[in-house]
């Protein structure tokens, strides 16, 4: 990218990369919210309980995200060098980690679902319904952990289209089975939440089987038992060097976000149901901004890797402008679909009132989140400045928002909507220091210093 590049060319480059990523984000969002989405016509309690239960899959996905990032860095490096043996050694110990993590979540959701649900809410009805869902869907954790590693491998060895196809078909199967089993189509009994849990297990199993078959094709790295029995120590050290900071940041942010749901889960079924629908609307409509954030990190990272520091600044500045426009557009879109969401949700009058106000709050939350996603999750890590995100999330979420939310809900006894508004201030609070930090261009200077040091060493 040169300083004279036109905005038209800039948009072409950016959207060419961002739109496929946004589509993948949409598929992930649809997959994660399909059960909650399709239980709206079954009952408000079922919707609320499953929404709370799926928070454990959210935490699981955060751990998997750290594994896939570290895996991507190593696999891309060795695959690009033509070292298939090293890629297979990485795959071997990654599968051990993913398998162990999957077993832990499988055991917890199968054996103590009531205990897990009691963390999320104190409502006896929601605990009972959510526990049933967790116990039936527990097997899906065994499939998800392994399939996500295979999909990550395909993305990095030139089979990204195959991986995207598998993910898309998995979502389609999930939604179709949900409709058949939840509502009892084609003469089958209406299973409600049990149907949602069963469809989750079947769709995830299909993803795993297809992934195994796709990877087993000639010329692609394979999972070898001998390498799993003797995992490579040196490669594991490299892996954790890349993955630990990301895992820390993911857990700090993800557990903080889950605490928001826990707090809302103790404010009554109406609050839980409204919060569930608000999150679905928000998650489905922010996919483009998430795609732009991810694409921005890649584009800036490529320029920094070529030592094109001024061009990286120009790219970053234009991305900030574009994301600001998309963020405002996303907020307005949430407001625009608000009447449809209120009509479609079918909640009680009290929950509908909560949802009506919550969607306005989601609008400004999503607008601010677009900018923080670009900077904290995209541009800064691309320039080797990932520590800022960890520090910022720790301070804002765990020292400010979560404590205030707990006080507002359980000590000050503020109204539900006031608590919700306070819990949705983190992105707005992070946006200000993120933009100030961006303007310091440390994400460029870090790379410049590393380049200078390398030059001195080579000299």
Coordinates of C-alpha atoms in Angstrom, one line a residue:
X1 CA 0.0 0.0 0.0
X2 CA 1.4 3.4 -1.0
X3 CA 0.5 6.7 0.5
X4 CA -1.2 7.7 -2.8
X5 CA -3.6 4.8 -2.8
X6 CA -7.2 5.8 -3.5
X7 CA -10.0 5.2 -1.1
X8 CA -11.7 3.0 -3.7
X9 CA -8.6 0.7 -3.8
X10 CA -8.4 0.8 0.0
X11 CA -12.0 -0.3 0.3
X12 CA -11.5 -3.1 -2.2
X13 CA -8.4 -4.5 -0.4
X14 CA -10.1 -4.3 3.0
X15 CA -13.5 -5.7 2.1
X16 CA -12.0 -8.5 0.1
X17 CA -10.4 -9.8 3.3
X18 CA -13.1 -8.6 5.7
X19 CA -16.2 -9.9 4.1
X20 CA -15.2 -13.7 4.2
X21 CA -14.1 -13.2 7.8
X22 CA -17.4 -11.5 8.6
X23 CA -19.3 -14.4 7.0
X24 CA -17.4 -16.8 9.2
X25 CA -18.3 -14.7 12.2
X26 CA -21.9 -14.8 11.2
X27 CA -21.8 -18.6 11.0
X28 CA -20.3 -18.8 14.4
X29 CA -22.9 -16.4 15.8
X30 CA -25.7 -18.3 14.3
X31 CA -24.3 -21.6 15.6
X32 CA -23.9 -20.3 19.1
X33 CA -27.3 -18.7 19.3
X34 CA -29.4 -21.2 17.3
X35 CA -30.7 -23.0 20.3
X36 CA -31.7 -19.9 22.1
X37 CA -33.0 -18.3 19.0
X38 CA -35.4 -21.2 18.1
X39 CA -36.6 -21.7 21.7
X40 CA -38.4 -18.3 21.7
X41 CA -41.6 -20.0 20.5
X42 CA -41.3 -22.8 23.2
X43 CA -41.3 -20.6 26.3
X44 CA -39.5 -17.8 28.0
X45 CA -38.1 -20.0 30.8
X46 CA -36.7 -22.4 28.2
X47 CA -35.1 -19.5 26.3
X48 CA -33.6 -18.0 29.4
X49 CA -32.3 -21.3 30.8
X50 CA -30.5 -22.3 27.6
X51 CA -29.1 -18.8 27.1
X52 CA -27.5 -19.1 30.5
X53 CA -26.3 -22.7 29.9
X54 CA -24.6 -21.8 26.7
X55 CA -22.3 -19.4 28.6
X56 CA -20.2 -22.5 29.4
X57 CA -19.7 -23.1 25.7
X58 CA -18.7 -19.5 25.4
X59 CA -15.9 -20.0 28.0
X60 CA -14.9 -23.2 26.3
X61 CA -14.6 -21.3 23.0
X62 CA -12.3 -18.7 24.6
X63 CA -9.9 -21.4 25.6
X64 CA -10.1 -23.0 22.1
X65 CA -9.4 -19.6 20.6
X66 CA -6.1 -19.4 22.4
X67 CA -5.2 -22.9 21.2
X68 CA -6.1 -22.1 17.6
X69 CA -4.1 -18.9 17.6
X70 CA -0.9 -20.5 18.8
X71 CA -1.5 -23.4 16.5
X72 CA -2.0 -21.0 13.5
X73 CA 1.3 -19.2 14.1
X74 CA 3.3 -22.4 14.2
X75 CA 1.5 -24.3 11.4
X76 CA 1.6 -21.3 9.1
X77 CA 5.4 -21.0 9.7
X78 CA 6.2 -24.7 9.1
X79 CA 3.7 -25.3 6.3
X80 CA 5.1 -22.3 4.5
X81 CA 8.6 -23.8 4.8
X82 CA 7.3 -27.1 3.5
X83 CA 8.0 -28.9 6.8
X84 CA 5.0 -31.3 7.0
X85 CA 6.6 -33.3 9.7
X86 CA 6.7 -30.3 12.1
X87 CA 3.1 -29.5 11.3
X88 CA 2.1 -33.0 12.2
X89 CA 4.1 -32.8 15.5
X90 CA 2.2 -29.5 16.3
X91 CA -1.1 -31.1 15.5
X92 CA -0.3 -34.0 17.8
X93 CA 0.3 -32.1 21.0
X94 CA -2.5 -29.6 20.1
X95 CA -4.9 -32.5 20.0
X96 CA -3.8 -33.6 23.4
X97 CA -4.5 -30.2 24.8
X98 CA -7.9 -29.9 23.0
X99 CA -8.9 -33.4 24.0
X100 CA -8.0 -32.8 27.7
X101 CA -9.9 -29.5 27.7
X102 CA -12.9 -31.2 26.0
X103 CA -12.9 -34.0 28.6
X104 CA -13.0 -31.5 31.5
X105 CA -16.0 -29.6 30.1
X106 CA -17.7 -32.8 29.2
X107 CA -17.3 -34.2 32.7
X108 CA -18.5 -30.9 34.4
X109 CA -21.6 -30.5 32.3
X110 CA -22.5 -34.2 32.5
X111 CA -21.9 -34.7 36.3
X112 CA -22.6 -31.4 38.0
X113 CA -24.9 -29.3 35.7
X114 CA -27.0 -28.2 38.6
X115 CA -24.0 -26.7 40.3
X116 CA -22.9 -24.9 37.2
X117 CA -26.4 -23.5 36.6
X118 CA -26.6 -22.3 40.2
X119 CA -23.6 -20.1 39.5
X120 CA -25.5 -18.4 36.6
X121 CA -28.9 -17.9 38.4
X122 CA -30.7 -18.5 41.7
X123 CA -34.0 -19.3 39.9
X124 CA -34.9 -22.9 40.6
X125 CA -36.9 -23.3 37.4
X126 CA -34.1 -22.0 35.2
X127 CA -31.6 -24.2 37.1
X128 CA -33.7 -27.3 36.4
X129 CA -34.2 -26.6 32.7
X130 CA -30.6 -25.5 32.1
X131 CA -29.3 -28.6 33.9
X132 CA -31.3 -30.9 31.6
X133 CA -29.9 -29.1 28.5
X134 CA -26.3 -29.2 29.8
X135 CA -26.4 -32.9 30.6
X136 CA -27.8 -33.9 27.1
X137 CA -25.5 -31.6 25.2
X138 CA -22.4 -32.5 27.2
X139 CA -21.2 -34.9 24.5
X140 CA -20.9 -32.1 22.0
X141 CA -17.9 -30.7 23.9
X142 CA -15.9 -33.8 22.9
X143 CA -16.7 -33.1 19.2
X144 CA -16.2 -29.3 19.3
X145 CA -12.7 -29.3 20.7
X146 CA -11.3 -31.7 18.2
X147 CA -13.2 -30.3 15.1
X148 CA -12.1 -26.8 15.8
X149 CA -8.4 -27.9 15.8
X150 CA -8.9 -29.6 12.4
X151 CA -10.7 -26.6 11.0
X152 CA -7.8 -24.4 12.2
X153 CA -5.4 -26.7 10.5
X154 CA -7.3 -26.6 7.2
X155 CA -7.3 -22.8 7.2
X156 CA -3.5 -22.7 7.5
X157 CA -2.7 -25.5 4.9
X158 CA -4.5 -24.1 1.9
X159 CA -7.9 -25.7 2.6
X160 CA -9.8 -22.7 4.0
X161 CA -12.7 -23.1 1.6
X162 CA -13.2 -26.7 2.8
X163 CA -13.1 -25.6 6.4
X164 CA -15.6 -22.8 5.7
X165 CA -17.9 -25.2 3.9
X166 CA -17.8 -27.7 6.8
X167 CA -18.6 -24.9 9.3
X168 CA -21.5 -23.6 7.1
X169 CA -23.0 -27.0 6.6
X170 CA -22.7 -27.7 10.3
X171 CA -24.7 -24.5 11.1
X172 CA -27.4 -25.4 8.5
X173 CA -27.7 -29.0 9.9
X174 CA -27.9 -27.5 13.4
X175 CA -30.7 -25.1 12.5
X176 CA -32.6 -27.7 10.5
X177 CA -32.4 -30.3 13.2
X178 CA -33.4 -27.7 15.7
X179 CA -36.6 -27.0 13.8
X180 CA -37.5 -30.7 13.4
X181 CA -36.7 -31.8 16.9
X182 CA -37.8 -28.7 18.9
X183 CA -41.1 -28.2 17.2
X184 CA -41.8 -31.8 16.3
X185 CA -42.0 -31.6 12.5
X186 CA -42.7 -34.5 10.1
X187 CA -44.6 -36.4 12.7
X188 CA -41.9 -36.5 15.3
X189 CA -42.6 -35.5 18.9
X190 CA -41.8 -31.9 20.0
X191 CA -38.8 -32.3 22.3
X192 CA -38.2 -28.6 23.2
X193 CA -34.9 -28.1 24.9
X194 CA -34.0 -31.8 24.5
X195 CA -34.4 -31.3 20.8
X196 CA -32.0 -28.3 20.9
X197 CA -29.4 -30.3 22.8
X198 CA -29.7 -33.3 20.6
X199 CA -29.3 -31.2 17.4
X200 CA -26.2 -29.6 18.9
X201 CA -24.6 -33.0 19.5
X202 CA -25.5 -34.3 16.0
X203 CA -24.3 -31.2 14.1
X204 CA -21.0 -31.1 16.0
X205 CA -20.5 -34.8 15.3
X206 CA -21.0 -34.2 11.6
X207 CA -18.4 -31.4 11.7
X208 CA -15.8 -33.6 13.4
X209 CA -16.3 -36.6 11.1
X210 CA -16.2 -34.5 7.9
X211 CA -13.1 -32.7 9.2
X212 CA -11.3 -35.9 9.9
X213 CA -12.1 -37.2 6.4
X214 CA -11.1 -33.9 4.8
X215 CA -7.7 -33.8 6.6
X216 CA -7.0 -37.4 5.7
X217 CA -6.8 -36.6 2.0
X218 CA -3.4 -37.1 0.4
X219 CA -0.9 -34.3 0.8
X220 CA -2.4 -32.9 4.0
X221 CA -0.9 -33.3 7.5
X222 CA -2.4 -36.2 9.5
X223 CA -2.8 -36.9 13.2
X224 CA -0.3 -39.6 14.2
X225 CA -0.6 -41.6 17.4
X226 CA 3.1 -42.0 17.7
X227 CA 3.6 -38.3 17.9
X228 CA 0.9 -37.9 20.4
X229 CA 2.6 -40.5 22.7
X230 CA 5.9 -38.6 22.4
X231 CA 4.9 -34.9 22.1
X232 CA 7.6 -32.5 20.9
X233 CA 8.9 -30.5 23.9
X234 CA 10.6 -27.7 22.0
X235 CA 7.6 -27.0 19.8
X236 CA 5.4 -26.9 22.9
X237 CA 7.6 -24.2 24.4
X238 CA 7.2 -22.1 21.3
X239 CA 3.4 -22.7 21.3
X240 CA 2.9 -21.5 24.9
X241 CA 5.1 -18.5 24.3
X242 CA 2.5 -17.3 21.7
X243 CA -0.6 -18.7 23.4
X244 CA -0.3 -17.7 27.1
X245 CA -0.7 -13.9 26.6
X246 CA -3.7 -14.5 24.3
X247 CA -5.2 -17.0 26.7
X248 CA -4.8 -14.6 29.6
X249 CA -6.5 -11.8 27.6
X250 CA -9.3 -14.1 26.4
X251 CA -10.0 -15.3 29.9
X252 CA -9.9 -11.8 31.5
X253 CA -12.3 -10.5 28.9
X254 CA -14.5 -13.6 28.5
X255 CA -14.9 -14.3 32.2
X256 CA -15.6 -10.6 32.8
X257 CA -18.3 -10.7 30.1
X258 CA -19.7 -13.9 31.6
X259 CA -20.0 -12.1 35.0
X260 CA -22.3 -9.7 33.3
X261 CA -24.6 -12.6 32.4
X262 CA -24.3 -14.0 36.0
X263 CA -25.4 -10.7 37.5
X264 CA -28.4 -10.4 35.1
X265 CA -29.2 -14.1 35.8
X266 CA -29.9 -13.2 39.4
X267 CA -32.3 -10.4 38.5
X268 CA -35.2 -12.5 37.5
X269 CA -36.4 -14.5 34.4
X270 CA -37.7 -11.4 32.6
X271 CA -34.2 -9.8 32.9
X272 CA -32.5 -13.0 31.7
X273 CA -34.9 -13.4 28.7
X274 CA -34.6 -9.8 27.6
X275 CA -30.8 -9.9 27.9
X276 CA -30.7 -13.1 25.9
X277 CA -32.6 -11.6 22.9
X278 CA -30.6 -8.4 23.1
X279 CA -27.3 -10.4 22.9
X280 CA -28.6 -12.4 19.9
X281 CA -29.5 -9.2 18.0
X282 CA -26.2 -7.6 18.8
X283 CA -24.1 -10.6 18.0
X284 CA -25.7 -11.1 14.6
X285 CA -25.4 -7.5 13.6
X286 CA -21.8 -6.8 14.6
X287 CA -20.3 -9.4 12.3
X288 CA -19.1 -6.9 9.7
X289 CA -17.3 -4.8 12.4
X290 CA -15.7 -7.9 13.8
X291 CA -14.6 -8.9 10.3
X292 CA -13.1 -5.4 9.7
X293 CA -11.2 -5.6 13.0
X294 CA -9.7 -9.0 12.2
X295 CA -8.9 -7.9 8.6
X296 CA -7.4 -4.7 9.9
X297 CA -5.0 -6.6 12.1
X298 CA -3.9 -8.7 9.1
X299 CA -3.4 -5.8 6.7
X300 CA -1.5 -3.7 9.2
X301 CA 0.6 -6.7 10.3
X302 CA 1.5 -7.4 6.6
X303 CA 2.7 -3.9 6.2
X304 CA 4.7 -3.9 9.4
X305 CA 6.2 -7.2 8.4
X306 CA 7.5 -5.5 5.3
X307 CA 8.9 -2.6 7.3
X308 CA 6.4 -0.3 5.6
X309 CA 5.8 1.8 8.7
X310 CA 4.4 5.0 7.2
X311 CA 2.0 2.9 5.0
X312 CA 0.9 1.0 8.1
X313 CA 0.0 4.3 9.8
X314 CA -2.0 5.4 6.7
X315 CA -3.7 2.0 6.6
X316 CA -4.5 2.2 10.4
X317 CA -5.9 5.7 10.1
X318 CA -8.2 4.8 7.2
X319 CA -9.3 1.7 9.0
X320 CA -10.3 3.8 12.0
X321 CA -12.4 6.1 9.8
X322 CA -14.0 3.2 8.1
X323 CA -14.7 1.3 11.4
X324 CA -16.2 4.5 12.9
X325 CA -18.7 4.7 10.0
X326 CA -19.5 1.0 10.2
X327 CA -19.9 1.3 14.0
X328 CA -22.4 4.1 13.8
X329 CA -24.2 2.2 11.0
X330 CA -24.3 -0.9 13.2
X331 CA -25.8 1.0 16.1
X332 CA -28.4 2.6 13.8
X333 CA -29.2 -0.9 12.3
X334 CA -29.8 -2.3 15.8
X335 CA -32.3 0.6 16.5
X336 CA -33.9 -0.1 13.1
X337 CA -34.6 -3.8 13.7
X338 CA -35.7 -3.1 17.3
X339 CA -39.5 -3.1 16.4
X340 CA -39.1 -6.5 14.6
X341 CA -37.1 -7.9 17.5
X342 CA -39.8 -6.9 20.0
X343 CA -42.5 -8.4 17.9
X344 CA -40.6 -11.6 17.2
X345 CA -39.4 -12.3 20.7
X346 CA -42.8 -13.0 22.2
X347 CA -41.7 -12.2 25.7
X348 CA -43.9 -11.1 28.7
X349 CA -44.8 -7.4 28.9
X350 CA -42.2 -6.7 31.5
X351 CA -39.4 -8.5 29.6
X352 CA -40.5 -6.8 26.4
X353 CA -40.1 -3.4 28.1
X354 CA -36.6 -4.4 29.3
X355 CA -35.7 -5.5 25.8
X356 CA -37.0 -2.3 24.2
X357 CA -34.6 -0.2 26.3
X358 CA -31.7 -2.8 26.2
X359 CA -31.6 -2.6 22.4
X360 CA -31.0 1.2 22.6
X361 CA -28.1 0.5 25.0
X362 CA -26.8 -2.2 22.6
X363 CA -26.7 0.3 19.8
X364 CA -24.1 2.6 21.5
X365 CA -22.3 -0.4 23.0
X366 CA -21.8 -2.0 19.5
X367 CA -20.7 1.4 18.0
X368 CA -17.9 1.7 20.6
X369 CA -17.1 -1.9 20.4
X370 CA -16.2 -1.6 16.7
X371 CA -13.4 0.7 17.5
X372 CA -12.0 -1.2 20.4
X373 CA -12.1 -4.4 18.4
X374 CA -10.1 -2.8 15.6
X375 CA -7.4 -1.3 17.9
X376 CA -7.1 -3.6 20.9
X377 CA -7.8 -6.9 19.2
X378 CA -6.5 -6.1 15.7
X379 CA -3.9 -3.3 15.2
X380 CA -2.1 -3.4 18.5
X381 CA -1.3 -7.2 18.5
X382 CA -0.2 -6.9 14.9
X383 CA 2.4 -4.5 16.1
X384 CA 3.5 -6.6 19.0
X385 CA 1.6 -4.5 21.5
X386 CA -0.8 -7.1 22.9
X387 CA 0.0 -6.2 26.6
X388 CA -2.2 -3.1 26.3
X389 CA -5.3 -5.1 25.7
X390 CA -4.7 -7.4 28.7
X391 CA -4.1 -4.4 31.0
X392 CA -7.0 -2.4 29.7
X393 CA -9.5 -5.3 30.0
X394 CA -8.3 -6.1 33.5
X395 CA -8.7 -2.6 34.8
X396 CA -11.9 -1.7 33.0
X397 CA -13.8 -5.0 33.4
X398 CA -12.5 -6.3 36.8
X399 CA -11.7 -3.1 38.7
X400 CA -14.5 -0.9 37.4
X401 CA -17.5 -2.4 35.6
X402 CA -17.9 -5.8 37.4
X403 CA -17.6 -4.3 40.9
X404 CA -20.0 -1.5 40.1
X405 CA -22.4 -4.0 38.5
X406 CA -22.3 -6.2 41.6
X407 CA -22.9 -3.2 43.9
X408 CA -25.7 -1.8 41.7
X409 CA -27.5 -5.2 41.6
X410 CA -27.1 -6.6 45.1
X411 CA -26.2 -3.7 47.4
X412 CA -27.8 -0.5 45.9
X413 CA -30.7 -2.6 44.5
X414 CA -30.9 -0.4 41.4
X415 CA -33.6 -1.2 38.7
X416 CA -32.8 -3.9 36.2
X417 CA -32.3 -1.4 33.3
X418 CA -29.9 0.7 35.4
X419 CA -27.8 -2.3 36.2
X420 CA -27.8 -3.3 32.5
X421 CA -26.7 0.2 31.4
X422 CA -23.8 0.2 33.9
X423 CA -22.7 -3.3 32.8
X424 CA -22.6 -2.1 29.2
X425 CA -20.1 0.7 29.7
X426 CA -16.9 -1.3 29.3
X427 CA -16.5 -0.7 25.5
X428 CA -17.1 3.0 25.9
X429 CA -14.6 3.2 28.7
X430 CA -12.0 1.3 26.8
X431 CA -12.5 3.2 23.6
X432 CA -11.0 6.5 25.0
X433 CA -7.7 5.0 26.2
X434 CA -7.5 2.8 23.1
X435 CA -7.7 5.8 20.8
X436 CA -5.2 7.7 22.9
X437 CA -2.8 4.7 22.8
X438 CA -3.3 4.3 19.1
X439 CA -2.2 7.9 18.5
X440 CA 1.1 7.2 20.3
X441 CA 1.9 4.7 17.5
X442 CA 3.7 2.3 19.9
X443 CA 2.3 -0.5 17.7
X444 CA 4.6 0.9 15.0
X445 CA 7.5 1.8 17.2
X446 CA 7.7 -1.7 18.7
X447 CA 8.3 -3.2 15.3
X448 CA 10.8 -0.4 14.4
X449 CA 12.9 -1.1 17.5
X450 CA 12.8 -4.8 16.8
X451 CA 13.9 -4.2 13.2
X452 CA 16.7 -1.9 14.3
X453 CA 17.9 -4.4 16.9
X454 CA 17.9 -7.1 14.2
X455 CA 19.9 -4.9 11.9
X456 CA 22.5 -4.2 14.6
X457 CA 22.8 -8.0 15.3
X458 CA 23.3 -8.8 11.7
X459 CA 25.9 -6.1 11.3

